[in-house]
Amino acid sequence: MNLFMLAPELSLFCLAILVIVLDLFVERKGLLQTVSFVGLIVPVGLFVLLLIGRQEPADTSTFNGMLLVDSFSLFFKFLLVIIAALVVMFSTEYVAKFPRFQGEYYGLILFSTAGMMLMASSGELISIYIALELTSLSLYALVCFLKDNKSTEAGLKYLLLGSLSSAVLLYGMALVFGITGTTNLAGIAKAIAAEGTLRNPALLMGMTLLVAGFGFKIASVPFQMWVPDVYEGAPTPITGFLSVASKAAGFAVVLRVFYTAFGSPDWVVSNWSTLFAILGAVSMTFGNIVALTQTNIKRMLAYSSIAHAGYIMVGLAAVGLAGSSGVIFYLAGYAMTNLGAFIAIVAISERINSDQINDYAGMAKRSPLVALGLAVALLSLTGIPPTAGFVGKLYVFNAAVQNGLLWVVIIAVLNTVVSAYYYLRVVRVMYLAEPASAEKVGASGTVNAALFLATAAVVVIGFVPAPLISAAEAAARVFRP
Amino acid sequence: MESIPFLSLILFFPVLGAVFIAFLPKDNARAIKICAAVFTFVSVALAILLFIIFDRSAAGAQFVERMSWIPQIDVEYYLGVDGLNLPLVLLTALLGFLAVFISWHVKVRPKEYFICLLLLETSILGVFASLDLFLFFLFWEVELFPMYLLISIWGTPPPLGRKEYSATKYVLYTIFGSALMLAGILTLYFSSGTFDMLAMGQGAIVARLIPLPAIFFLLFTAYAIKLPMFPQHTRLPDAQTDAPTAVSVMLAGVLIKMGGYGIIRICVSIFPEVARQYAPLLIALGVISVIYGAAVTLRQTDLKRLIAYSSVSHMGYVLLGVFALSTASLTGASLQMFSHGIVTGLLFAMVGLVYEKTHVRHLERLGGLARQMPIVAVVFSIAGLAALGLPGTIGFAAEFLTFIGAFTSDAVVGIRLWTILGVTGIVVTAGYTLWMLQRTFYTEPREQFNGVGDATWLERFPIFVLVGVIMLTGIYPALLTEVFQMGIGPIVRHLGF
């Protein structure tokens, strides 16, 4: 038992409590944001210490294998902290909508980030479930923070469907535990291997229920019903947070569970691989086609996020190092891209008080930099080079082709064509339509800085993907020694 | 000499110009144009230098620049030219330079316009200069964005044009094609383990996932859409008609050549067996393109649309030449690409001039312009005659070589019949070209055009340069064929004839 390995999460908890307590005493609420942001440097520093202090061969497990602090979980924790930092940064102006609860707002973001970090490092079903609940409960509260009709409805929907999915997940975990006699992922793998090629339908049933439970988190069809309403109703920075952090943590758990616990023998793998391939193909097709008709940009991005869950699942289906590192790379690129899009939306919507795509008309004239940032993000979501989105798609599709999943790849690339239509429509409205008024739309310095960081990341990853690919491969190597 | 990265310089000077322009004040249109002209001039000057010092006795790619870029999936920054792509790089640089002069009168948002134009030039140059398939694909995709903006912002607005419709259609068609190409490239990479186009052309590819013809057609479809080949041609007339003049020049001049180049460089040279097997089908499609394209052109009453449709027909010759699979026919097809680039580029520039002066594009409302604008009439006529293949122009050299090569090829059964059918396209071409020239310039002069002026010196510069190239290469085509043959030689040897 090594508490130091848990230090980043613990520091986040302390930070969250500090922010909430501080809220009681300070008048200038802006300070809370500063404290949250600066405080996030602590876990980053701890990651560095953890990385430096590691001996080879590293002993990565702690609490009897409940938590694994390996390069995989460190990669995701690092990504999640960056996401949280950006979300805190671009909440600057938005929090004015709920002046009384700013401490809780930042506190809950930090709590859910800690939960997601635990999700990424869980090595066992129970701790996965607890981490998931920590994340979800914080998010339920965050989604209804605006306290208007839409936000409350979104929060309630999220809570009800989320609880349902947790129940399904628990059921799946119970089945797996019942058959294998352990909740430890490595132990499950051993038990399945020991059982030989016995094809136990209950095991498949448990696996399927796990997919259903996680499918809710990663917003895959057919567990996507909550996505559009919640994305539309939630405070926009939280929508951004949900769309990337929740998805990243969800996929981290999925990778961990399926690559470790169900990583062999072949018949198990081929079962879930096919399942993910089909779900992926359906998700992206559904998401893209429904997104075509959306007029609200947050709803559009909601369907786009369903579609992207589909692309990422193509990587999951392509079992092996290329597939898993592809998923990890794609998630990192997607996180920066989608955050960039949401930062731009916060900046614009705050001033024009609308999420309607048509109201973005002529935004290139009214706010050239923000419009450019949004355009870059949308191009990256489409997958046009040189952006992170392009390299990510290419990498994932390449992995899928190598595993003989050409049919999914062809569906996926055709989907990109469909998606180009609705992404570029926003670009077109911003650059070609006449602005409704000549009034400039400017964002505050912090929001602009966050937008710049996200956009720069998208472009830099697009041009120089090699370091991030190496990091993703190092993270993915955890599964196949 | 070897150490200077010529190709990178040619490639990135336009981008550098675009970055430079981004920092200029946006009201200073003059400085923006001069900046664009200077940077593209450096590019074309270097390209000409490259063409001169290109070693015509050596085999393989020259001026190679190669370094690792994404080592995990074997992607390299790998540029180089051989006989096949060198003339196309030169053509692109030349038209990119002249396009700046052709668009000298752009008044709407000149800063953004020239940035897009320069980015467009770089992306096309990149497609031709890349020897890494991934890099090739990357530049291929990058071209979309400037193109979309150029057509949809500076294109022909309603009621005469449908710029946004055309731009969207162009982008969706191209993305559809590149989506298939991406699948093809990935399977190809999986089968060969490399993105190096030349290496793929050398060794035999073993099909590992799907049969070779399937990969071939995934790739071919993308190029055929770009070319455009019947029945995937409908985006092109729309895009070319609604694009601003200089962009039509680039589009017709070099962009669609990316398709032809892709077919030769990738489809034919990497899949020689498949190319032989399916040559009869593809030749048939080529000849249908020729005849159908020419027939549709005959029906057009809009001057610009007429030229746009004629591209479909002319690119049919390229297909015929390529899939006749002989040295002469492939060289002819390559020369036809170059020739069409120059000639159609010039034709679009002339249409732009006529429209700018008269504000009329409809053939029935034009007439007798030879009196009011003699220089435009003469240059337009030269371009028209080159398009229909008059001896002494490059059009003749290209078409003659293509037909001779195809007719004498023994690669395909029944090729002679197809060639003869293809030749009838020339008759129709002559028909619509002469008819168009006659109706625009040589009827009774019309009163309404009396105040219309001729081309100014600034406008004469680019068109005179193009006329010069048409004449020079028409009289001495060996200047180009010699180089093209160096690139075609290895491909044909690989085909096994």
Coordinates of N, CA, C and O in Angstrom, one line a residue, chain A residues 198-343:
Chain A
L198 N -14.3 -23.1 -22.8 CA -15.7 -23.3 -22.4 C -16.5 -22.0 -22.7 O -16.1 -21.0 -22.2
R199 N -17.5 -22.1 -23.6 CA -18.2 -20.9 -24.0 C -19.4 -20.7 -23.1 O -20.5 -21.1 -23.4
N200 N -19.1 -20.0 -22.0 CA -20.2 -19.8 -21.0 C -21.1 -18.6 -21.4 O -20.6 -17.5 -21.5
P201 N -22.3 -18.9 -21.7 CA -23.2 -17.8 -22.2 C -23.3 -16.7 -21.1 O -23.5 -15.5 -21.4
A202 N -23.3 -17.0 -19.8 CA -23.4 -16.1 -18.8 C -22.3 -15.1 -18.8 O -22.4 -13.9 -18.5
L203 N -21.1 -15.6 -19.2 CA -19.9 -14.7 -19.3 C -20.2 -13.6 -20.4 O -20.0 -12.4 -20.2
L204 N -20.7 -14.1 -21.5 CA -21.0 -13.2 -22.7 C -22.0 -12.2 -22.2 O -22.0 -11.0 -22.6
M205 N -23.0 -12.7 -21.5 CA -24.1 -11.9 -21.0 C -23.5 -10.8 -20.1 O -23.8 -9.6 -20.3
G206 N -22.6 -11.2 -19.2 CA -22.0 -10.2 -18.3 C -21.2 -9.1 -19.1 O -21.3 -7.9 -18.9
M207 N -20.5 -9.6 -20.1 CA -19.7 -8.8 -20.9 C -20.6 -7.8 -21.7 O -20.3 -6.6 -21.7
T208 N -21.7 -8.3 -22.2 CA -22.6 -7.4 -22.9 C -23.1 -6.3 -22.0 O -23.3 -5.2 -22.4
L209 N -23.5 -6.7 -20.8 CA -24.1 -5.7 -19.9 C -23.0 -4.7 -19.5 O -23.3 -3.5 -19.3
L210 N -21.8 -5.1 -19.4 CA -20.7 -4.2 -19.1 C -20.6 -3.2 -20.3 O -20.5 -2.0 -20.1
V211 N -20.7 -3.7 -21.5 CA -20.7 -2.8 -22.7 C -21.8 -1.8 -22.6 O -21.6 -0.6 -22.9
A212 N -23.0 -2.3 -22.2 CA -24.1 -1.4 -22.1 C -23.9 -0.3 -21.1 O -24.2 0.9 -21.3
G213 N -23.4 -0.7 -19.9 CA -23.1 0.2 -18.8 C -22.1 1.3 -19.2 O -22.3 2.5 -19.1
F214 N -21.0 0.8 -19.8 CA -20.0 1.8 -20.3 C -20.5 2.6 -21.5 O -20.1 3.7 -21.7
G215 N -21.3 1.9 -22.3 CA -21.8 2.6 -23.5 C -22.5 3.9 -23.2 O -22.4 4.8 -23.9
F216 N -23.1 3.9 -22.0 CA -23.8 5.1 -21.6 C -22.8 6.2 -21.4 O -22.9 7.4 -21.8
K217 N -21.7 5.9 -20.7 CA -20.6 6.9 -20.5 C -20.0 7.4 -21.7 O -19.7 8.6 -21.9
I218 N -19.7 6.5 -22.7 CA -19.0 7.0 -23.9 C -20.0 7.4 -24.9 O -19.6 7.8 -26.0
A219 N -21.3 7.5 -24.6 CA -22.3 8.0 -25.5 C -22.3 7.2 -26.8 O -22.3 7.8 -27.9
S220 N -22.5 5.9 -26.7 CA -22.6 5.1 -27.9 C -24.0 4.7 -28.2 O -24.8 4.6 -27.2
V221 N -24.4 4.6 -29.4 CA -25.7 4.0 -29.7 C -25.8 2.6 -29.2 O -24.7 1.9 -29.4
P222 N -26.8 2.0 -28.7 CA -28.1 2.6 -28.4 C -28.3 3.2 -27.0 O -29.4 3.1 -26.5
F223 N -27.2 3.7 -26.4 CA -27.3 4.2 -25.0 C -27.1 5.7 -25.1 O -26.5 6.3 -24.2
Q224 N -27.5 6.3 -26.2 CA -27.2 7.7 -26.4 C -28.3 8.7 -26.1 O -28.2 9.9 -26.3
M225 N -29.5 8.1 -25.7 CA -30.7 9.0 -25.6 C -30.5 10.2 -24.8 O -31.1 11.3 -25.1
W226 N -29.7 10.2 -23.8 CA -29.5 11.3 -22.9 C -28.7 12.4 -23.5 O -28.8 13.6 -23.2
V227 N -27.9 12.1 -24.5 CA -26.8 13.0 -24.9 C -27.3 14.3 -25.4 O -27.0 15.4 -24.9
P228 N -28.3 14.4 -26.4 CA -28.6 15.7 -27.0 C -29.3 16.6 -25.9 O -28.9 17.8 -25.8
D229 N -30.2 16.1 -25.1 CA -30.8 17.0 -24.1 C -29.9 17.5 -23.1 O -29.9 18.6 -22.7
V230 N -29.0 16.5 -22.6 CA -28.1 17.0 -21.6 C -27.1 18.0 -22.1 O -26.8 19.0 -21.5
Y231 N -26.6 17.7 -23.3 CA -25.6 18.7 -23.9 C -26.3 20.0 -24.1 O -25.6 21.0 -23.9
E232 N -27.5 20.0 -24.5 CA -28.2 21.3 -24.8 C -28.5 22.0 -23.5 O -28.3 23.3 -23.4
G233 N -28.9 21.3 -22.5 CA -29.4 22.0 -21.2 C -28.3 22.4 -20.3 O -28.4 23.3 -19.6
A234 N -27.2 21.6 -20.3 CA -26.1 21.8 -19.3 C -25.4 23.2 -19.5 O -25.5 23.7 -20.7
P235 N -24.8 23.8 -18.5 CA -24.0 25.0 -18.8 C -22.9 24.6 -19.8 O -22.4 23.5 -19.7
T236 N -22.7 25.5 -20.8 CA -21.8 25.1 -21.9 C -20.4 24.6 -21.5 O -20.0 23.6 -22.1
P237 N -19.8 25.2 -20.5 CA -18.4 24.7 -20.2 C -18.6 23.2 -19.7 O -17.7 22.4 -19.9
I238 N -19.7 22.9 -19.0 CA -19.9 21.6 -18.5 C -20.2 20.6 -19.6 O -19.7 19.5 -19.6
T239 N -20.9 21.1 -20.6 CA -21.1 20.3 -21.8 C -19.8 19.9 -22.4 O -19.5 18.8 -22.8
G240 N -18.9 20.9 -22.5 CA -17.5 20.6 -23.1 C -16.8 19.6 -22.2 O -16.2 18.7 -22.7
F241 N -16.9 19.8 -20.9 CA -16.3 18.9 -20.0 C -16.8 17.5 -20.1 O -16.0 16.5 -20.3
L242 N -18.1 17.4 -20.2 CA -18.8 16.1 -20.3 C -18.3 15.4 -21.6 O -18.0 14.2 -21.7
S243 N -18.3 16.2 -22.7 CA -18.1 15.6 -24.0 C -16.7 15.0 -24.2 O -16.4 14.2 -24.9
V244 N -15.7 15.6 -23.4 CA -14.4 15.1 -23.6 C -13.9 14.3 -22.4 O -13.4 13.2 -22.6
A245 N -14.0 14.9 -21.2 CA -13.4 14.2 -20.0 C -14.2 12.9 -19.8 O -13.6 11.8 -19.6
S246 N -15.5 13.0 -19.8 CA -16.3 11.8 -19.4 C -16.1 10.7 -20.5 O -16.0 9.5 -20.2
K247 N -16.0 11.2 -21.7 CA -15.7 10.2 -22.8 C -14.3 9.6 -22.7 O -14.2 8.3 -22.8
A248 N -13.3 10.4 -22.4 CA -12.0 9.9 -22.2 C -11.9 8.9 -21.1 O -11.4 7.8 -21.2
A249 N -12.5 9.2 -19.9 CA -12.4 8.3 -18.8 C -13.2 7.1 -19.1 O -12.8 5.9 -18.8
G250 N -14.4 7.2 -19.8 CA -15.1 6.0 -20.1 C -14.3 5.1 -21.0 O -14.3 3.9 -20.7
F251 N -13.7 5.6 -22.0 CA -12.9 4.8 -22.9 C -11.7 4.2 -22.2 O -11.3 3.1 -22.5
A252 N -11.2 4.9 -21.3 CA -10.0 4.4 -20.5 C -10.5 3.1 -19.8 O -9.8 2.1 -19.8
V253 N -11.6 3.2 -19.1 CA -12.1 2.0 -18.4 C -12.4 0.9 -19.3 O -12.0 -0.3 -19.1
V254 N -13.0 1.2 -20.5 CA -13.4 0.2 -21.4 C -12.1 -0.5 -21.9 O -12.0 -1.7 -21.9
L255 N -11.1 0.3 -22.2 CA -9.8 -0.3 -22.7 C -9.3 -1.2 -21.6 O -8.9 -2.3 -21.9
R256 N -9.2 -0.7 -20.4 CA -8.6 -1.4 -19.3 C -9.4 -2.8 -19.1 O -8.8 -3.8 -19.0
V257 N -10.7 -2.7 -19.0 CA -11.5 -3.9 -18.7 C -11.4 -4.9 -19.8 O -11.1 -6.1 -19.6
F258 N -11.6 -4.4 -21.1 CA -11.6 -5.4 -22.2 C -10.3 -5.9 -22.6 O -10.1 -7.0 -23.0
Y259 N -9.3 -5.0 -22.5 CA -7.9 -5.5 -22.9 C -7.3 -6.3 -21.8 O -6.5 -7.2 -22.1
T260 N -7.6 -6.0 -20.5 CA -7.0 -6.8 -19.4 C -7.8 -8.1 -19.1 O -7.4 -9.2 -19.3
A261 N -9.1 -7.8 -18.7 CA -9.9 -8.9 -18.2 C -10.3 -9.9 -19.3 O -10.3 -11.1 -19.2
F262 N -10.7 -9.2 -20.5 CA -11.2 -10.1 -21.6 C -10.2 -10.1 -22.7 O -10.6 -10.2 -23.9
G263 N -8.9 -9.9 -22.5 CA -7.9 -9.8 -23.5 C -7.6 -11.1 -24.1 O -6.9 -11.2 -25.2
S264 N -8.0 -12.2 -23.6 CA -7.8 -13.6 -24.2 C -8.8 -14.5 -23.6 O -9.4 -14.1 -22.6
P265 N -9.1 -15.7 -24.1 CA -8.7 -16.2 -25.3 C -9.4 -15.6 -26.5 O -10.2 -14.7 -26.3
D266 N -9.0 -16.1 -27.7 CA -9.5 -15.4 -28.9 C -11.0 -15.3 -29.1 O -11.5 -14.3 -29.6
W267 N -11.7 -16.4 -28.6 CA -13.1 -16.3 -28.9 C -13.8 -15.2 -28.1 O -14.7 -14.6 -28.6
V268 N -13.3 -15.0 -26.9 CA -13.8 -13.8 -26.1 C -13.5 -12.5 -26.8 O -14.4 -11.7 -27.0
V269 N -12.3 -12.4 -27.3 CA -11.9 -11.2 -27.9 C -12.7 -10.9 -29.2 O -13.2 -9.8 -29.4
S270 N -12.9 -12.0 -30.0 CA -13.6 -11.8 -31.2 C -15.0 -11.4 -31.0 O -15.6 -10.6 -31.7
N271 N -15.6 -11.9 -29.8 CA -16.9 -11.5 -29.5 C -17.1 -10.0 -29.3 O -17.9 -9.4 -29.9
W272 N -16.3 -9.5 -28.3 CA -16.5 -8.1 -28.1 C -15.9 -7.2 -29.2 O -16.4 -6.1 -29.4
S273 N -14.9 -7.7 -29.9 CA -14.4 -6.9 -31.0 C -15.5 -6.7 -32.0 O -15.8 -5.6 -32.5
T274 N -16.2 -7.8 -32.4 CA -17.3 -7.7 -33.3 C -18.4 -6.7 -32.8 O -19.0 -5.9 -33.5
L275 N -18.7 -6.9 -31.5 CA -19.7 -6.1 -30.9 C -19.4 -4.6 -31.0 O -20.2 -3.8 -31.4
F276 N -18.1 -4.3 -30.7 CA -17.7 -2.9 -30.8 C -17.7 -2.4 -32.2 O -18.1 -1.2 -32.5
A277 N -17.3 -3.2 -33.1 CA -17.3 -2.8 -34.5 C -18.7 -2.5 -35.0 O -18.9 -1.4 -35.6
I278 N -19.7 -3.3 -34.6 CA -21.0 -3.0 -35.1 C -21.6 -1.8 -34.4 O -22.1 -0.9 -35.0
L279 N -21.4 -1.7 -33.0 CA -21.9 -0.5 -32.3 C -21.2 0.7 -32.9 O -21.9 1.8 -33.0
G280 N -19.9 0.6 -33.2 CA -19.2 1.8 -33.7 C -19.8 2.2 -35.1 O -20.1 3.4 -35.2
A281 N -20.0 1.2 -35.9 CA -20.6 1.6 -37.2 C -22.0 2.2 -37.1 O -22.3 3.2 -37.7
V282 N -22.8 1.6 -36.2 CA -24.1 2.2 -36.0 C -24.1 3.6 -35.4 O -24.8 4.5 -35.8
S283 N -23.2 3.7 -34.3 CA -23.1 5.0 -33.7 C -22.8 6.1 -34.6 O -23.4 7.2 -34.6
M284 N -21.7 5.9 -35.4 CA -21.3 7.0 -36.3 C -22.3 7.3 -37.3 O -22.6 8.5 -37.6
T285 N -22.9 6.3 -37.9 CA -24.0 6.5 -38.9 C -25.1 7.3 -38.3 O -25.6 8.3 -38.8
F286 N -25.6 6.8 -37.1 CA -26.7 7.5 -36.5 C -26.4 8.9 -36.1 O -27.1 9.9 -36.5
G287 N -25.2 9.1 -35.4 CA -24.8 10.4 -35.0 C -24.7 11.4 -36.2 O -25.3 12.5 -36.1
N288 N -24.0 11.0 -37.2 CA -23.8 11.9 -38.3 C -25.1 12.2 -39.0 O -25.3 13.4 -39.4
I289 N -26.0 11.2 -39.2 CA -27.2 11.5 -40.0 C -28.1 12.4 -39.2 O -28.7 13.4 -39.8
V290 N -28.3 12.2 -37.9 CA -29.1 13.0 -37.1 C -28.5 14.4 -37.0 O -29.2 15.4 -37.0
A291 N -27.2 14.5 -36.9 CA -26.6 15.8 -36.8 C -26.8 16.7 -38.0 O -26.9 17.9 -37.8
L292 N -27.1 16.1 -39.1 CA -27.3 16.9 -40.3 C -28.4 17.9 -40.2 O -28.4 19.0 -40.7
T293 N -29.5 17.5 -39.4 CA -30.7 18.4 -39.4 C -30.7 19.3 -38.2 O -31.7 20.0 -38.0
Q294 N -29.6 19.3 -37.4 CA -29.7 20.1 -36.2 C -29.5 21.6 -36.5 O -28.7 22.0 -37.3
T295 N -30.2 22.4 -35.7 CA -30.0 23.9 -35.9 C -29.4 24.5 -34.7 O -28.9 25.7 -34.8
N296 N -29.3 23.8 -33.6 CA -28.7 24.3 -32.4 C -27.3 23.7 -32.3 O -27.1 22.5 -32.4
I297 N -26.3 24.5 -32.1 CA -24.9 24.0 -32.3 C -24.5 23.1 -31.2 O -23.8 22.1 -31.4
K298 N -25.1 23.3 -30.0 CA -24.8 22.3 -28.9 C -25.4 20.9 -29.2 O -24.8 19.9 -28.9
R299 N -26.6 20.9 -29.7 CA -27.2 19.6 -30.1 C -26.4 19.0 -31.2 O -26.2 17.8 -31.3
M300 N -26.0 19.8 -32.2 CA -25.2 19.3 -33.3 C -24.0 18.6 -32.8 O -23.6 17.5 -33.2
L301 N -23.3 19.3 -31.8 CA -22.1 18.7 -31.3 C -22.4 17.5 -30.5 O -21.5 16.6 -30.3
A302 N -23.6 17.4 -29.9 CA -24.0 16.2 -29.1 C -24.0 15.0 -30.1 O -23.4 14.0 -29.8
Y303 N -24.7 15.2 -31.2 CA -24.7 14.1 -32.2 C -23.4 13.8 -32.7 O -23.0 12.7 -33.0
S304 N -22.6 14.9 -32.9 CA -21.2 14.6 -33.4 C -20.4 13.8 -32.4 O -19.6 13.0 -32.8
S305 N -20.7 14.1 -31.1 CA -19.9 13.3 -30.1 C -20.3 11.8 -30.1 O -19.5 11.0 -29.9
I306 N -21.6 11.6 -30.5 CA -22.0 10.2 -30.6 C -21.3 9.6 -31.8 O -20.7 8.4 -31.7
A307 N -21.2 10.3 -32.9 CA -20.5 9.8 -34.1 C -19.0 9.5 -33.7 O -18.4 8.5 -34.2
H308 N -18.4 10.4 -33.0 CA -17.0 10.2 -32.7 C -16.8 9.0 -31.7 O -15.8 8.3 -31.9
A309 N -17.7 8.8 -30.8 CA -17.7 7.6 -30.1 C -17.6 6.4 -31.0 O -16.9 5.4 -30.8
G310 N -18.3 6.5 -32.1 CA -18.3 5.4 -33.1 C -16.9 5.2 -33.7 O -16.4 4.1 -33.8
Y311 N -16.3 6.4 -34.1 CA -15.0 6.2 -34.7 C -14.0 5.6 -33.7 O -13.2 4.8 -34.1
I312 N -14.1 6.0 -32.4 CA -13.2 5.5 -31.5 C -13.4 4.0 -31.2 O -12.4 3.3 -31.1
M313 N -14.7 3.6 -31.3 CA -14.9 2.2 -31.1 C -14.3 1.3 -32.2 O -14.1 0.1 -32.1
V314 N -14.2 2.0 -33.4 CA -13.5 1.2 -34.5 C -12.1 0.8 -34.0 O -11.6 -0.3 -34.3
G315 N -11.4 1.8 -33.3 CA -10.1 1.5 -32.8 C -10.2 0.4 -31.7 O -9.3 -0.5 -31.7
L316 N -11.2 0.4 -30.9 CA -11.4 -0.7 -29.9 C -11.5 -2.0 -30.6 O -10.9 -3.0 -30.1
A317 N -12.3 -2.0 -31.6 CA -12.6 -3.3 -32.3 C -11.3 -3.8 -33.0 O -11.1 -5.0 -33.1
A318 N -10.4 -2.9 -33.3 CA -9.1 -3.3 -33.9 C -8.2 -3.7 -32.8 O -7.4 -2.9 -32.3
V319 N -8.3 -4.9 -32.3 CA -7.6 -5.3 -31.1 C -6.1 -5.2 -31.4 O -5.6 -5.3 -32.5
G320 N -5.3 -5.0 -30.3 CA -3.9 -5.0 -30.5 C -3.3 -3.7 -30.2 O -4.0 -2.7 -29.9
L321 N -2.0 -3.6 -30.3 CA -1.3 -2.3 -29.9 C -1.7 -1.2 -30.7 O -2.0 -0.1 -30.2
A322 N -1.8 -1.4 -32.1 CA -2.2 -0.3 -32.9 C -3.6 0.2 -32.6 O -3.8 1.4 -32.5
G323 N -4.5 -0.7 -32.3 CA -5.8 -0.3 -32.0 C -5.9 0.5 -30.7 O -6.5 1.6 -30.6
S324 N -5.3 -0.1 -29.6 CA -5.5 0.6 -28.4 C -4.7 1.9 -28.3 O -5.2 2.9 -27.8
S325 N -3.5 2.0 -28.9 CA -2.8 3.3 -28.9 C -3.6 4.2 -29.8 O -3.6 5.4 -29.6
G326 N -4.2 3.7 -30.9 CA -5.0 4.6 -31.7 C -6.2 5.2 -30.9 O -6.4 6.4 -31.0
V327 N -6.8 4.4 -30.1 CA -7.9 4.9 -29.3 C -7.4 6.0 -28.4 O -8.0 7.1 -28.2
I328 N -6.2 5.7 -27.7 CA -5.7 6.7 -26.8 C -5.3 8.0 -27.5 O -5.6 9.1 -27.1
F329 N -4.7 7.9 -28.7 CA -4.3 9.1 -29.4 C -5.5 9.8 -29.9 O -5.6 11.1 -29.7
Y330 N -6.5 9.1 -30.4 CA -7.7 9.8 -30.9 C -8.3 10.6 -29.7 O -8.8 11.7 -29.9
L331 N -8.4 9.9 -28.6 CA -9.1 10.6 -27.4 C -8.4 11.9 -27.1 O -9.0 12.9 -26.8
A332 N -7.0 11.9 -27.1 CA -6.3 13.1 -26.7 C -6.6 14.2 -27.8 O -6.8 15.3 -27.4
G333 N -6.5 13.8 -29.1 CA -6.7 14.8 -30.1 C -8.2 15.3 -30.1 O -8.4 16.5 -30.2
Y334 N -9.1 14.4 -29.9 CA -10.5 14.7 -29.8 C -10.8 15.7 -28.6 O -11.5 16.6 -28.7
A335 N -10.1 15.4 -27.5 CA -10.3 16.2 -26.3 C -10.0 17.7 -26.6 O -10.7 18.6 -26.4
M336 N -8.8 17.9 -27.2 CA -8.4 19.2 -27.5 C -9.3 19.9 -28.6 O -9.7 21.0 -28.5
T337 N -9.7 19.1 -29.6 CA -10.5 19.6 -30.6 C -11.9 20.1 -30.1 O -12.3 21.2 -30.3
N338 N -12.5 19.1 -29.4 CA -13.9 19.4 -28.9 C -13.9 20.5 -27.9 O -14.8 21.4 -27.9
L339 N -12.8 20.6 -27.1 CA -12.8 21.6 -26.1 C -12.6 23.0 -26.8 O -13.3 24.0 -26.5
G340 N -11.8 23.0 -27.9 CA -11.6 24.2 -28.7 C -13.0 24.7 -29.2 O -13.3 25.8 -29.1
A341 N -13.8 23.7 -29.7 CA -15.1 24.1 -30.2 C -15.9 24.6 -29.1 O -16.6 25.7 -29.3
F342 N -15.9 24.0 -28.0 CA -16.8 24.5 -26.9 C -16.4 25.8 -26.3 O -17.2 26.7 -25.9
I343 N -15.1 26.0 -26.3 CA -14.6 27.3 -25.8 C -15.1 28.4 -26.7 O -15.6 29.5 -26.3

